[in-house]
mmCIF file of C-alpha atoms in Angstrom:
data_model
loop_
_atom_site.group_PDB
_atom_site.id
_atom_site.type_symbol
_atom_site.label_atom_id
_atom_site.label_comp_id
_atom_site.label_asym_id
_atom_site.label_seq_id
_atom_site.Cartn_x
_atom_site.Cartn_y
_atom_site.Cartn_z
ATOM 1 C CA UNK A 148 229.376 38.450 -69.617
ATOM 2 C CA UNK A 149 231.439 36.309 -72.086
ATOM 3 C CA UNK A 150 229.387 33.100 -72.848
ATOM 4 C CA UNK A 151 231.523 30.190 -73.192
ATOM 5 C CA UNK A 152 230.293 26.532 -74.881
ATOM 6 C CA UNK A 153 230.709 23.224 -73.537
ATOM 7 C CA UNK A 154 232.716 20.966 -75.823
ATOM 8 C CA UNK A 155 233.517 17.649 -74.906
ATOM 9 C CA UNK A 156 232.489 19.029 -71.228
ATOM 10 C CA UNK A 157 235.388 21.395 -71.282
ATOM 11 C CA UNK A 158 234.492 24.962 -71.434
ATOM 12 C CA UNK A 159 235.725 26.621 -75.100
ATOM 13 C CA UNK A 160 235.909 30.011 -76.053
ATOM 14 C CA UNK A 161 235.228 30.549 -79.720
ATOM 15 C CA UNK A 162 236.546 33.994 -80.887
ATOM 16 C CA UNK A 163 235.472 35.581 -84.033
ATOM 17 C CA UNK A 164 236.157 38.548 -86.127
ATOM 18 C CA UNK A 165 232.586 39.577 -87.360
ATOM 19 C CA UNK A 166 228.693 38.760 -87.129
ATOM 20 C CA UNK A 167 229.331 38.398 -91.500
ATOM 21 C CA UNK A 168 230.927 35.527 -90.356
ATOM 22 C CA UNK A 169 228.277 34.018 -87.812
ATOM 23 C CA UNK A 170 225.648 32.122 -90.363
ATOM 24 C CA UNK A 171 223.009 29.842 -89.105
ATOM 25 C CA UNK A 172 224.864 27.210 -88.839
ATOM 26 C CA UNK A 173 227.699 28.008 -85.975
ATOM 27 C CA UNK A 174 224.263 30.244 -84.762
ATOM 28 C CA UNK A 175 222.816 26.579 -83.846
ATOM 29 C CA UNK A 176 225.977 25.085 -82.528
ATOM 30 C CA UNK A 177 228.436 27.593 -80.843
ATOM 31 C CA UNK A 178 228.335 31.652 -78.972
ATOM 32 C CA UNK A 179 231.272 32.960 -79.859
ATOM 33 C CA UNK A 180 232.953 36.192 -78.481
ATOM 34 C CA UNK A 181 232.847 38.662 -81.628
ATOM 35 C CA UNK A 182 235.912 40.881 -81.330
ATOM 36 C CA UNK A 183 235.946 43.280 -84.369
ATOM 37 C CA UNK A 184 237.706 42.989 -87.171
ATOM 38 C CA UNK A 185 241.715 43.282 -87.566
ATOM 39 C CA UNK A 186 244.983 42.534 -85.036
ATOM 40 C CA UNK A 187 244.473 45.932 -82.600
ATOM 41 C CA UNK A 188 240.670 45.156 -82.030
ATOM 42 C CA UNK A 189 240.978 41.396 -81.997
ATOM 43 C CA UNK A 190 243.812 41.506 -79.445
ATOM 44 C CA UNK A 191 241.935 43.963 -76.926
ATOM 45 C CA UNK A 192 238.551 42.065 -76.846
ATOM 46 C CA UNK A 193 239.897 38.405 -76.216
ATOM 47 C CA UNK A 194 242.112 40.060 -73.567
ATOM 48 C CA UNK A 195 239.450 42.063 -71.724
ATOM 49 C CA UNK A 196 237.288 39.046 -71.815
ATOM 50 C CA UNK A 197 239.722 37.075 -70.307
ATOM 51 C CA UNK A 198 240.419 39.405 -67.635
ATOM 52 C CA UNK A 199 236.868 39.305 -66.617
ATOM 53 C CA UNK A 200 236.342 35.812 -66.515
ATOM 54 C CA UNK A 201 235.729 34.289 -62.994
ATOM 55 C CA UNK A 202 236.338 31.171 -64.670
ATOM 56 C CA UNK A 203 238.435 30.604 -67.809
ATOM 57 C CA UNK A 204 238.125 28.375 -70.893
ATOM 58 C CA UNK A 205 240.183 25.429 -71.220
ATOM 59 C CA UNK A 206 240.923 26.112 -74.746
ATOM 60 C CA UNK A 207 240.177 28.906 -77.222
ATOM 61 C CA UNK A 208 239.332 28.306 -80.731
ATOM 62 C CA UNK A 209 239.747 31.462 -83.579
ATOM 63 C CA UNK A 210 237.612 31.209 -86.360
ATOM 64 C CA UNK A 211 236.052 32.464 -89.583
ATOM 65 C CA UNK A 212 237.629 33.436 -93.020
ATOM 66 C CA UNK A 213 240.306 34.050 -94.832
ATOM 67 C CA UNK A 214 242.264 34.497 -97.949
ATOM 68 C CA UNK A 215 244.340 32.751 -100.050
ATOM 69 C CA UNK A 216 245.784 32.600 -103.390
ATOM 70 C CA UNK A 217 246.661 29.222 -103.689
ATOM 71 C CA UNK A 218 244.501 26.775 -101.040
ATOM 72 C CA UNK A 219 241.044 25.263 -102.542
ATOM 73 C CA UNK A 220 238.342 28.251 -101.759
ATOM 74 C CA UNK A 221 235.307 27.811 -99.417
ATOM 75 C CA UNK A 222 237.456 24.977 -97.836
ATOM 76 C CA UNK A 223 238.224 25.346 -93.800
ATOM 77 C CA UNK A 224 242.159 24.361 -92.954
ATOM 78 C CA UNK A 225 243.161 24.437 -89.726
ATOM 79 C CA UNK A 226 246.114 26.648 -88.479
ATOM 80 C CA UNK A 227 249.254 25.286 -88.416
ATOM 81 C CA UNK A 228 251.389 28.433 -87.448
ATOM 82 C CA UNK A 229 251.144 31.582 -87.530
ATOM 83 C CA UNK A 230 253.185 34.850 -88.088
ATOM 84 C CA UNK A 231 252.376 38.679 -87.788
ATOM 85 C CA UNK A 232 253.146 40.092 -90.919
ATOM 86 C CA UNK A 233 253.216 43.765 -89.885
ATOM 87 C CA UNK A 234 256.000 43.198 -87.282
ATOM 88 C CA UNK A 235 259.194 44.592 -88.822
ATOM 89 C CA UNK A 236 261.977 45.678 -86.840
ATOM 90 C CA UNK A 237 264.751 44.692 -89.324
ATOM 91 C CA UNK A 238 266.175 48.337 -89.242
ATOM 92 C CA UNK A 239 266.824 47.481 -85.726
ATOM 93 C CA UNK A 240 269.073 44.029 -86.615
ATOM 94 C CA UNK A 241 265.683 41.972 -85.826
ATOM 95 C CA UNK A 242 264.684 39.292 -87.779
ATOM 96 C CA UNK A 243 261.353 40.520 -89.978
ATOM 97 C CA UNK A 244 258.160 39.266 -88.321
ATOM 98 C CA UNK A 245 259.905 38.632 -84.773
ATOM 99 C CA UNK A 246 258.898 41.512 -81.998
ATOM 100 C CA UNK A 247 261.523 42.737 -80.297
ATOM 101 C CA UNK A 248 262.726 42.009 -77.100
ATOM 102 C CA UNK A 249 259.841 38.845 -76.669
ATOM 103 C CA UNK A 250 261.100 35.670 -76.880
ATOM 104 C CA UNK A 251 259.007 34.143 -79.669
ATOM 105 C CA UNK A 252 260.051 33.143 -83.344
ATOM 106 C CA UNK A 253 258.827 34.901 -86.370
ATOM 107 C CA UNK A 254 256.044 31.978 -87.151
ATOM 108 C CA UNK A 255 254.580 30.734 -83.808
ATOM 109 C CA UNK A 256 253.420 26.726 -84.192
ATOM 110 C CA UNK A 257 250.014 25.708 -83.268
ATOM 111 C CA UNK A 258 250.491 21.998 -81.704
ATOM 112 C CA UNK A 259 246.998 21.090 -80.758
ATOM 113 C CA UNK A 260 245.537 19.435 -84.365
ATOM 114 C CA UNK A 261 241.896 17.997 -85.224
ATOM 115 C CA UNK A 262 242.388 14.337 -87.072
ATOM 116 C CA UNK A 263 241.835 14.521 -90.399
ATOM 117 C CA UNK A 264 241.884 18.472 -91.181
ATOM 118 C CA UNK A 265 243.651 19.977 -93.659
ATOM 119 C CA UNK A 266 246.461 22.227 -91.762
ATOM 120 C CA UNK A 267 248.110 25.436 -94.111
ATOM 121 C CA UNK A 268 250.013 28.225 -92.380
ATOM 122 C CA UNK A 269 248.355 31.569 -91.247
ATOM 123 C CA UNK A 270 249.749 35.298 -91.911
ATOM 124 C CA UNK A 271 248.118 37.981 -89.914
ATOM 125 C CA UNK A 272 248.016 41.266 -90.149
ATOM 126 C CA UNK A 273 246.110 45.017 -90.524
ATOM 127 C CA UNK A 274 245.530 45.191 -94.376
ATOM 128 C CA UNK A 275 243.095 43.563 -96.467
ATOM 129 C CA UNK A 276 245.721 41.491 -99.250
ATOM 130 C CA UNK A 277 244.171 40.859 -102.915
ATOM 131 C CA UNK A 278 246.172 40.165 -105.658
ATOM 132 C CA UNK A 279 249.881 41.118 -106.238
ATOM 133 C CA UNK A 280 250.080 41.143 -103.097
ATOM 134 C CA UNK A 281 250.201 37.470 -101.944
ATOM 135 C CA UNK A 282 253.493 37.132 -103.630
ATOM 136 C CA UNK A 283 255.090 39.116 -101.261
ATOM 137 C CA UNK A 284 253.584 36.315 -98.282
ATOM 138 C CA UNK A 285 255.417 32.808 -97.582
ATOM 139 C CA UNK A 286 252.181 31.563 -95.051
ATOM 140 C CA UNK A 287 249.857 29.378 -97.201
ATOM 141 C CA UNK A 288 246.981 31.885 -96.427
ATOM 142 C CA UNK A 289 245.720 35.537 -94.755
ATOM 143 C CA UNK A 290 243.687 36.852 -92.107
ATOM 144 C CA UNK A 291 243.142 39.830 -89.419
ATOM 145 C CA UNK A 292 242.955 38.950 -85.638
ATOM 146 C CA UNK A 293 244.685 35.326 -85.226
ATOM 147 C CA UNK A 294 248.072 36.267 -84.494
ATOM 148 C CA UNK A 295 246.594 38.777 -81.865
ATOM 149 C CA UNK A 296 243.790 35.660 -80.640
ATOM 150 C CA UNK A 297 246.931 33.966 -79.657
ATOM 151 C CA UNK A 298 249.419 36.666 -78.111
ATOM 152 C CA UNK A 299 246.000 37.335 -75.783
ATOM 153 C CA UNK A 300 245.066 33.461 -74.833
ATOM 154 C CA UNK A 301 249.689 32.814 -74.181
ATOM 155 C CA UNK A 302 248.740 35.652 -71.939
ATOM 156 C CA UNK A 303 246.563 33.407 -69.719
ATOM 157 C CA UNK A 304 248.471 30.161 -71.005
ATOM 158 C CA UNK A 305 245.052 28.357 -72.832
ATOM 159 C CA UNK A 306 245.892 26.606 -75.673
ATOM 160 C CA UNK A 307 244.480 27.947 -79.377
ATOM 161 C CA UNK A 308 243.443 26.600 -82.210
ATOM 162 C CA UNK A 309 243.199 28.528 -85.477
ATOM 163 C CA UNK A 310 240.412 27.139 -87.752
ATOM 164 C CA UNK A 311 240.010 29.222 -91.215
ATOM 165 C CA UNK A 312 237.338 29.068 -94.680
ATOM 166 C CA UNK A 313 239.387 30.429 -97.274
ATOM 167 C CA UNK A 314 236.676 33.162 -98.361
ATOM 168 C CA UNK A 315 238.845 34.816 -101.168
ATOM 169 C CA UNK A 316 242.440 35.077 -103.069
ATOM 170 C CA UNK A 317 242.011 33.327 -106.529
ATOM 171 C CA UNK A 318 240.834 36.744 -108.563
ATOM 172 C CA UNK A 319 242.369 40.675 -107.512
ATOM 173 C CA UNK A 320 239.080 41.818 -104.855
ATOM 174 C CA UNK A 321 237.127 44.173 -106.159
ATOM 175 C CA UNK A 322 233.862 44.629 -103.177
ATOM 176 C CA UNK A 323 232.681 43.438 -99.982
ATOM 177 C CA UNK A 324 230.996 40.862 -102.247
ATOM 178 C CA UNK A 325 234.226 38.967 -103.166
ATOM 179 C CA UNK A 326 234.836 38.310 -99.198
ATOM 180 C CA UNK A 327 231.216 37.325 -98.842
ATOM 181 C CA UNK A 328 230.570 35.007 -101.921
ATOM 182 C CA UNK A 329 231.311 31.825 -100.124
ATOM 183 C CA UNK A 330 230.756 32.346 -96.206
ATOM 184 C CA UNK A 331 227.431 30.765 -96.124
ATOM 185 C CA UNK A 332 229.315 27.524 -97.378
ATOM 186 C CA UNK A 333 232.332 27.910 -94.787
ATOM 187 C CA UNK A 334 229.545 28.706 -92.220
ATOM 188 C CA UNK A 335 228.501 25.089 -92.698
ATOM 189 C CA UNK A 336 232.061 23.688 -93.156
ATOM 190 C CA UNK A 337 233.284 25.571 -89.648
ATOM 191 C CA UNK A 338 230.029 23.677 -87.968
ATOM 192 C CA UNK A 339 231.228 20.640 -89.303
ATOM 193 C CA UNK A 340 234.668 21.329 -88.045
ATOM 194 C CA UNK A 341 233.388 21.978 -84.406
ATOM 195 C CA UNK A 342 231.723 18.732 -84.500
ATOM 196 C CA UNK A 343 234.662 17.148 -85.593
ATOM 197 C CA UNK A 344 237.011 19.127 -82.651
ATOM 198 C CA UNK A 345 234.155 17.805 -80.184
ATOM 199 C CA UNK A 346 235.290 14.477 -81.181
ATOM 200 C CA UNK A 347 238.453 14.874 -81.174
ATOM 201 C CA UNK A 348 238.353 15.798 -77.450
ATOM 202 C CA UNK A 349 236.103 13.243 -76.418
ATOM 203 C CA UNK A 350 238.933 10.759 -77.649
ATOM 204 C CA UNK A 351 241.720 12.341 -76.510
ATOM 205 C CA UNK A 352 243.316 12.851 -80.324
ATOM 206 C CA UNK A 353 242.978 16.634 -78.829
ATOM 207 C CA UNK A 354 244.526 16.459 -75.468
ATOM 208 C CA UNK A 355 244.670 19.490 -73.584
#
């Protein structure tokens, strides 16, 4: 059974990507739902979850890591918008980054916002980027399973928020340690973040 917290007393779903990203700190504050890392696994965990749930959460918050070649690393920004990079259907006359036939634009805004938090925009997608790479991205910074969080919590209508610790993206990657070097830091930083969302809700600055 998918655990949900109690923020605020509102019952939150916090979805991440992978126990790497689970330190101590969220371990003494939050139970997320761990979905497995990139877009196809992400999507199909929140989404099964959901389907299960005799009750649902009142909001769903995505987070963990992610890259970025030009925001300040180990800090957490929250999500502004998001887009799914591996979407192109431009052959087809479609705009690149816009699926076909579903009415939603090619960067989706996230309108719920926590006081005081940095906000950057999000690119998701299937492959790792390093290097080179991020020139060919116009969202402030990268990740794996957001886009797909969403798509599965517009399914039930809960509103998301995307909350990211920019683990990597200043030097070309060259091991798992490169993604690793910093998440004990944005393990404290999410906590902090949490505590400040709690607030948030308790004082309606995040009304849902």
């Amino acid at each position: 059974m998918t655990h949900m917290d109690r923020i605020a007393d509102l019952p939150v779903l916090f979805v991440m990507a992978a126990d790497a990203e689970y330190g101590p700190a969220l371990r003494a504050r939050i139970t997320p739902l761990i979905t497995g890392i990139g877009p196809v696994e992400g999507g199909v965990a929140l989404a099964a979850a959901l389907a299960a749930m005799a009750e649902r959460p009142r909001l769903i918050v995505s987070l963990g890591s992610a890259g970025s070649a030009r925001l300040e690393q180990a800090r957490v920004y929250q999500v502004s918008a998001v887009a799914y990079r591996d979407m192109d259907a431009s052959p087809l006359g479609f705009e690149r980054g816009r699926t076909p036939f579903l009415d939603l634009p090619a960067r989706v805004e996230l309108p719920h916002r926590i006081p005081g938090l940095p906000a950057a925009t999000l690119s998701t997608g299937g492959a790792i980027i390093s290097g080179a790479a991020y020139d060919r991205i116009a969202e402030d910074m990268v990740d794996m399973e957001t886009f797909a969080h969403l798509r599965a919590a517009m399914r039930w209508n809960i509103p998301l928020i995307g909350l990211r610790g920019i683990s990597d993206g200043v030097a070309e990657l060259g091991g798992l340690h490169d993604w690793t070097q910093y998440l004990h830091l944005i393990d404290e930083r999410l906590r902090e973040t949490v505590d400040a969302l709690e607030d948030a809700l308790e004082t309606g600055a995040v009304a849902l």
